[in-house]
Amino acid sequence: MIDISEEYSRLLDAHCQVGDAASLSQALQSGMQFAAQSLSPCEVARVHQRAVDSLRPETPVEMERAAAFLAELFVGYATSTRQIAVEAAHRRDDRARYAEILEAMQHIAEIMSGRDSFVEKCSLVLDVLIDLVPADLLTLRRPGPDGNGMELVSYASSPGFGYVPPE
């Protein structure tokens, strides 16, 4: 744990004396620093209590300002902790998505190395992809005999989409 008790005491003392918004902003930042250091809320409260004990606020206004400083400190702590949790969840989701993509690629490789016809393979691959990509409909088309239009080779649709291929 990095000892920022002295710096914290200085910030708290300044706020108890003056009570300006800038020092509350610094309390918010201190809370974020405490969370980034993985300090527990109890440890944060101990740092605050040590600072209060060393400063010994003498008036009710100073005590109230010390409490407001602590409240803002915990707002910063909670904000930072929430951000850390969200980032960790995103990393978990990214890893899960990556694993899902790798599994789908393996499945597609198995399909493509099979003995089915090319059109049947394409249809099976589209069935794998429709579960992987954010789409309701995937189609595979090739140029028509006249070279102007496209004709449907295969398609896959998500459940409930209700696609009816053209004749």
XYZ file of N, CA and C in Angstrom:
501
model
N 0.843 -1.184 0.000
C 0.000 0.000 0.000
C 0.886 1.244 0.000
N 0.642 2.134 -0.920
C 1.357 3.403 -0.965
C 0.801 4.277 0.148
N 1.694 4.836 0.934
C 1.236 5.652 2.049
C 0.942 7.066 1.563
N -0.326 7.368 1.463
C -0.710 8.728 1.075
C -1.434 9.411 2.234
N -1.213 8.892 3.438
C -1.862 9.443 4.624
C -1.487 10.904 4.843
N -0.203 11.217 4.654
C 0.257 12.591 4.882
C -0.407 13.546 3.882
N -0.422 13.135 2.617
C -1.068 13.958 1.583
C -2.560 14.092 1.880
N -3.161 12.986 2.307
C -4.579 13.008 2.641
C -4.845 13.953 3.807
N -3.988 13.897 4.826
C -4.148 14.786 5.990
C -4.079 16.247 5.561
N -3.156 16.553 4.656
C -3.016 17.926 4.178
C -4.289 18.376 3.460
N -4.830 17.495 2.582
C -6.059 17.835 1.852
C -7.238 18.014 2.814
N -7.334 17.108 3.778
C -8.428 17.181 4.742
C -8.325 18.453 5.580
N -7.120 18.781 6.014
C -6.914 19.985 6.818
C -7.328 21.227 6.017
N -6.922 21.280 4.759
C -7.283 22.429 3.923
C -8.801 22.533 3.798
N -9.473 21.391 3.631
C -10.932 21.434 3.495
C -11.600 21.827 4.810
N -11.092 21.320 5.912
C -11.690 21.671 7.208
C -11.542 23.167 7.492
N -10.436 23.754 7.049
C -10.199 25.172 7.286
C -11.025 26.054 6.354
N -11.061 25.676 5.043
C -11.673 26.548 4.037
C -13.029 26.026 3.562
N -13.123 24.720 3.339
C -14.383 24.123 2.910
C -14.786 24.455 1.497
N -13.810 24.550 0.590
C -14.145 24.904 -0.792
C -14.451 23.659 -1.633
N -15.065 23.891 -2.794
C -15.445 22.801 -3.689
C -14.230 22.129 -4.301
N -13.150 22.880 -4.483
C -11.949 22.299 -5.083
C -11.398 21.180 -4.210
N -11.445 21.358 -2.893
C -10.919 20.303 -2.029
C -11.839 19.083 -2.028
N -13.138 19.286 -2.234
C -14.034 18.121 -2.380
C -13.721 17.365 -3.657
N -13.366 18.089 -4.691
C -12.943 17.451 -5.936
C -11.672 16.635 -5.698
N -10.775 17.164 -4.878
C -9.557 16.423 -4.539
C -9.897 15.192 -3.700
N -10.915 15.287 -2.859
C -11.350 14.125 -2.076
C -11.854 13.030 -3.005
N -12.610 13.438 -4.015
C -13.107 12.490 -5.017
C -11.943 11.775 -5.693
N -10.925 12.547 -6.086
C -9.745 11.963 -6.723
C -8.997 11.032 -5.767
N -8.912 11.418 -4.497
C -8.258 10.558 -3.512
C -8.995 9.229 -3.388
N -10.318 9.287 -3.389
C -11.107 8.057 -3.332
C -10.822 7.156 -4.510
N -10.655 7.757 -5.682
C -10.347 6.971 -6.876
C -8.947 6.358 -6.762
N -8.011 7.104 -6.191
C -6.661 6.570 -5.984
C -6.682 5.408 -4.994
N -7.448 5.540 -3.920
C -7.551 4.461 -2.940
C -8.116 3.196 -3.596
N -9.143 3.361 -4.420
C -9.739 2.200 -5.089
C -8.749 1.576 -6.059
N -7.996 2.415 -6.768
C -7.008 1.906 -7.723
C -5.913 1.119 -7.008
N -5.648 1.456 -5.750
C -4.642 0.729 -4.954
C -5.229 -0.529 -4.314
N -6.504 -0.794 -4.585
C -7.207 -1.966 -4.038
C -7.301 -1.934 -2.517
N -7.402 -0.745 -1.955
C -7.623 -0.643 -0.509
C -9.081 -0.977 -0.213
N -9.318 -1.595 0.913
C -10.692 -1.897 1.302
C -11.335 -0.632 1.875
N -12.657 -0.580 1.921
C -13.316 0.571 2.544
C -12.875 0.779 3.990
N -12.601 -0.317 4.712
C -12.127 -0.192 6.100
C -10.774 0.501 6.151
N -9.888 0.140 5.229
C -8.569 0.773 5.200
C -8.694 2.258 4.866
N -9.595 2.583 3.954
C -9.831 3.984 3.588
C -10.338 4.743 4.809
N -11.282 4.148 5.529
C -11.823 4.797 6.726
C -10.734 4.978 7.783
N -9.796 4.005 7.887
C -8.691 4.140 8.845
C -7.776 5.307 8.471
N -7.483 5.455 7.178
C -6.660 6.587 6.729
C -7.352 7.887 7.124
N -8.659 7.947 6.894
C -9.414 9.153 7.234
C -9.386 9.394 8.748
N -9.598 8.341 9.506
C -9.633 8.507 10.964
C -8.277 8.958 11.495
N -7.184 8.395 10.953
C -5.846 8.839 11.376
C -5.658 10.319 11.073
N -6.149 10.742 9.890
C -6.015 12.153 9.528
C -6.837 13.029 10.479
N -8.046 12.612 10.798
C -8.896 13.379 11.724
C -8.241 13.442 13.104
N -7.698 12.303 13.561
C -7.039 12.266 14.873
C -5.834 13.203 14.918
N -5.085 13.253 13.818
C -3.896 14.117 13.817
C -4.271 15.596 13.701
N -5.386 15.883 13.038
C -5.791 17.282 12.851
C -6.609 17.806 14.031
N -7.370 16.927 14.663
C -8.244 17.280 15.780
C -9.121 18.495 15.467
N -10.084 18.323 14.547
C -10.981 19.458 14.251
C -11.624 19.971 15.535
N -11.628 21.300 15.685
C -12.038 21.888 16.962
C -13.467 22.392 16.977
N -14.024 22.688 15.828
C -15.375 23.254 15.803
C -16.328 22.277 15.126
N -17.633 22.432 15.407
C -18.614 21.585 14.723
C -18.555 21.751 13.202
N -18.253 22.960 12.746
C -18.150 23.191 11.298
C -16.997 22.381 10.719
N -15.861 22.365 11.395
C -14.722 21.584 10.916
C -15.050 20.092 10.909
N -15.757 19.623 11.948
C -16.164 18.207 11.996
C -17.115 17.880 10.844
N -18.031 18.810 10.580
C -18.973 18.609 9.479
C -18.230 18.585 8.149
N -17.259 19.475 8.003
C -16.472 19.492 6.765
C -15.658 18.205 6.615
N -15.133 17.679 7.722
C -14.389 16.414 7.678
C -15.308 15.278 7.231
N -16.555 15.290 7.715
C -17.526 14.260 7.316
C -17.886 14.405 5.842
N -18.043 15.643 5.363
C -18.356 15.881 3.943
C -17.197 15.406 3.071
N -15.970 15.638 3.544
C -14.781 15.201 2.811
C -14.773 13.680 2.701
N -15.080 13.002 3.803
C -15.129 11.541 3.799
C -16.223 11.038 2.865
N -17.374 11.700 2.889
C -18.472 11.289 2.005
C -18.044 11.397 0.545
N -17.394 12.493 0.198
C -16.950 12.678 -1.193
C -15.850 11.679 -1.538
N -15.008 11.373 -0.564
C -13.972 10.368 -0.758
C -14.601 9.027 -1.139
N -15.662 8.649 -0.430
C -16.310 7.372 -0.725
C -17.089 7.404 -2.043
N -17.558 8.573 -2.437
C -18.179 8.685 -3.768
C -17.137 8.367 -4.832
N -15.946 8.952 -4.698
C -14.860 8.661 -5.639
C -14.458 7.201 -5.600
N -14.395 6.651 -4.400
C -14.036 5.246 -4.226
C -15.058 4.347 -4.935
N -16.341 4.631 -4.713
C -17.399 3.826 -5.332
C -17.380 3.974 -6.847
N -17.179 5.187 -7.333
C -17.134 5.418 -8.777
C -15.995 4.633 -9.408
N -14.831 4.722 -8.805
C -13.673 4.024 -9.342
C -13.849 2.512 -9.254
N -14.380 2.038 -8.140
C -14.612 0.603 -7.976
C -15.592 0.088 -9.026
N -16.638 0.874 -9.295
C -17.605 0.498 -10.321
C -16.939 0.457 -11.691
N -16.100 1.441 -11.994
C -15.396 1.464 -13.285
C -14.479 0.254 -13.422
N -13.775 -0.079 -12.338
C -12.877 -1.233 -12.358
C -13.683 -2.514 -12.612
N -14.838 -2.641 -11.962
C -15.687 -3.826 -12.137
C -16.230 -3.904 -13.560
N -16.646 -2.768 -14.115
C -17.165 -2.750 -15.490
C -16.068 -3.143 -16.476
N -14.861 -2.604 -16.281
C -13.748 -2.958 -17.169
C -13.421 -4.436 -17.080
N -13.449 -4.993 -15.877
C -13.190 -6.425 -15.704
C -14.270 -7.251 -16.388
N -15.523 -6.812 -16.286
C -16.627 -7.527 -16.944
C -16.462 -7.474 -18.458
N -16.043 -6.319 -18.981
C -15.815 -6.209 -20.425
C -14.696 -7.151 -20.868
N -13.646 -7.230 -20.063
C -12.550 -8.140 -20.416
C -13.036 -9.585 -20.410
N -13.867 -9.943 -19.413
C -14.418 -11.310 -19.375
C -15.295 -11.558 -20.590
N -16.141 -10.569 -20.935
C -17.008 -10.712 -22.108
C -16.197 -10.845 -23.381
N -15.121 -10.047 -23.488
C -14.261 -10.119 -24.673
C -13.607 -11.488 -24.789
N -13.138 -12.026 -23.655
C -12.520 -13.361 -23.688
C -13.547 -14.423 -24.072
N -14.761 -14.303 -23.540
C -15.808 -15.270 -23.868
C -16.169 -15.176 -25.350
N -16.257 -13.947 -25.855
C -16.579 -13.746 -27.277
C -15.473 -14.311 -28.166
N -14.223 -14.093 -27.780
C -13.092 -14.614 -28.526
C -13.150 -16.141 -28.567
N -13.449 -16.762 -27.427
C -13.553 -18.221 -27.376
C -14.694 -18.715 -28.261
N -15.800 -17.974 -28.261
C -16.940 -18.335 -29.107
C -16.568 -18.261 -30.589
N -15.832 -17.234 -30.963
C -15.408 -17.084 -32.365
C -14.455 -18.208 -32.759
N -13.518 -18.527 -31.876
C -12.586 -19.621 -32.185
C -13.314 -20.949 -32.356
N -14.291 -21.181 -31.497
C -15.081 -22.413 -31.598
C -15.848 -22.458 -32.922
N -16.426 -21.335 -33.313
C -17.156 -21.274 -34.584
C -16.217 -21.496 -35.763
N -15.022 -20.917 -35.688
C -14.047 -21.106 -36.778
C -13.655 -22.578 -36.895
N -13.484 -23.231 -35.758
C -13.162 -24.659 -35.764
C -14.299 -25.451 -36.409
N -15.521 -25.114 -36.041
C -16.686 -25.796 -36.600
C -16.776 -25.569 -38.114
N -16.524 -24.347 -38.547
C -16.562 -24.029 -39.985
C -15.476 -24.813 -40.723
N -14.292 -24.909 -40.132
C -13.212 -25.684 -40.761
C -13.617 -27.146 -40.912
N -14.276 -27.696 -39.887
C -14.744 -29.079 -39.961
C -15.790 -29.238 -41.063
N -16.700 -28.284 -41.169
C -17.729 -28.341 -42.216
C -17.083 -28.309 -43.594
N -16.160 -27.356 -43.768
C -15.554 -27.184 -45.093
C -14.680 -28.365 -45.491
N -14.169 -29.132 -44.537
C -13.345 -30.292 -44.878
C -14.188 -31.555 -45.058
N -15.505 -31.437 -44.881
C -16.393 -32.589 -45.026
C -16.628 -32.971 -46.477
N -17.446 -33.996 -46.676
C -17.698 -34.556 -48.009
C -18.963 -34.013 -48.670
N -19.683 -33.128 -48.010
C -20.907 -32.579 -48.584
C -20.588 -31.748 -49.818
N -21.632 -31.446 -50.582
C -21.446 -30.563 -51.736
C -21.129 -29.149 -51.248
N -20.608 -28.323 -52.146
C -20.249 -26.957 -51.780
C -21.474 -26.194 -51.284
N -22.607 -26.358 -51.938
C -23.824 -25.650 -51.530
C -24.271 -26.114 -50.145
N -24.203 -27.414 -49.875
C -24.565 -27.921 -48.558
C -23.609 -27.386 -47.490
N -22.312 -27.338 -47.807
C -21.333 -26.784 -46.876
C -21.651 -25.316 -46.585
N -21.974 -24.568 -47.634
C -22.296 -23.151 -47.457
C -23.507 -22.983 -46.551
N -24.506 -23.811 -46.740
C -25.701 -23.734 -45.916
C -25.361 -24.018 -44.446
N -24.539 -25.017 -44.195
C -24.134 -25.340 -42.825
C -23.294 -24.216 -42.203
N -22.413 -23.618 -43.002
C -21.595 -22.505 -42.502
C -22.480 -21.315 -42.152
N -23.467 -21.018 -42.986
C -24.379 -19.913 -42.689
C -25.137 -20.165 -41.390
N -25.494 -21.421 -41.127
C -26.172 -21.750 -39.869
C -25.267 -21.464 -38.662
N -23.966 -21.708 -38.810
C -23.017 -21.394 -37.733
C -22.900 -19.879 -37.584
N -22.776 -19.179 -38.694
C -22.562 -17.732 -38.657
C -23.767 -16.962 -38.133
N -24.985 -17.418 -38.414
C -26.174 -16.678 -37.965
C -26.229 -16.619 -36.438
N -25.651 -17.636 -35.778
C -25.595 -17.616 -34.312
C -24.448 -16.753 -33.792
N -23.501 -16.425 -34.661
C -22.304 -15.708 -34.243
C -22.378 -14.207 -34.496
N -22.975 -13.819 -35.599
C -22.993 -12.392 -35.958
C -24.320 -11.758 -35.571
N -24.321 -10.465 -35.327
C -25.590 -9.804 -35.004
C -26.388 -9.513 -36.276
N -27.048 -10.540 -36.788
C -27.855 -10.379 -38.003
C -29.069 -11.287 -37.906
N -30.159 -10.861 -38.535
C -31.356 -11.695 -38.590
C -31.349 -12.609 -39.805
N -30.597 -12.219 -40.835
C -30.607 -12.972 -42.085
C -29.233 -12.918 -42.732
N -28.751 -14.072 -43.150
C -27.532 -14.164 -43.950
C -27.880 -14.891 -45.237
N -27.406 -14.375 -46.339
C -27.647 -15.045 -47.617
C -26.335 -15.214 -48.355
N -26.269 -16.269 -49.142
C -25.153 -16.484 -50.050
C -25.751 -16.457 -51.446
N -25.232 -15.590 -52.264
C -25.737 -15.441 -53.630
C -24.577 -15.534 -54.603
N -24.911 -15.890 -55.836
C -23.916 -15.911 -56.902
C -24.517 -15.214 -58.112
N -23.660 -14.744 -59.015
C -24.195 -14.066 -60.206
C -25.137 -14.993 -60.979
N -26.230 -14.406 -61.463
C -27.192 -15.175 -62.255
C -26.624 -15.520 -63.626
N -27.326 -16.369 -64.330
C -26.828 -16.820 -65.637
C -26.630 -15.674 -66.635
N -27.443 -14.626 -66.530
C -27.305 -13.506 -67.459
C -26.223 -12.519 -67.022
N -25.696 -12.694 -65.793
C -24.634 -11.830 -65.292
C -25.122 -10.523 -64.708
N -26.413 -10.244 -64.757
C -26.935 -8.976 -64.249
C -27.457 -9.078 -62.826
N -28.083 -10.164 -62.489
C -28.683 -10.307 -61.165
C -27.910 -11.305 -60.312
N -28.417 -11.518 -59.108
C -27.822 -12.485 -58.200
C -28.883 -13.526 -57.862
N -28.464 -14.775 -57.829
C -29.406 -15.816 -57.435
C -28.998 -16.398 -56.089
N -29.999 -16.750 -55.317
C -29.790 -17.251 -53.973
C -29.218 -18.663 -54.023
N -28.124 -18.871 -53.298
C -27.536 -20.197 -53.189
C -28.004 -20.837 -51.875
N -27.910 -20.069 -50.792
C -28.291 -20.580 -49.488
C -28.572 -19.398 -48.565
N -29.254 -19.675 -47.462
C -29.530 -18.627 -46.485
C -29.661 -19.243 -45.095
N -29.555 -18.372 -44.092
C -29.827 -18.745 -42.709
C -30.484 -17.535 -42.064
N -31.494 -17.790 -41.241
C -32.155 -16.683 -40.539
C -32.258 -17.035 -39.060
N -32.282 -15.995 -38.245
C -32.409 -16.221 -36.814
C -33.821 -16.715 -36.514
N -33.979 -17.463 -35.426
C -35.302 -17.997 -35.087
C -36.334 -16.874 -34.967
N -37.477 -17.107 -35.556
C -38.550 -16.139 -35.494
C -38.486 -15.022 -36.533
N -37.422 -15.011 -37.347
C -37.301 -13.951 -38.344
C -38.288 -14.140 -39.486
N -38.554 -15.380 -39.850
C -39.602 -15.665 -40.844
C -39.244 -15.299 -42.283
N -38.038 -15.554 -42.687
C -37.629 -15.267 -44.070
C -38.143 -16.361 -44.987
N -38.766 -15.967 -46.068
C -39.188 -16.899 -47.108
C -38.405 -16.569 -48.359
N -37.546 -17.510 -48.811
C -36.724 -17.204 -49.980
C -37.579 -17.065 -51.249
N -37.121 -16.212 -52.159
C -37.873 -16.067 -53.420
C -37.791 -17.351 -54.246
N -38.772 -17.511 -55.096
C -38.780 -18.692 -55.966
C -37.631 -18.643 -56.958
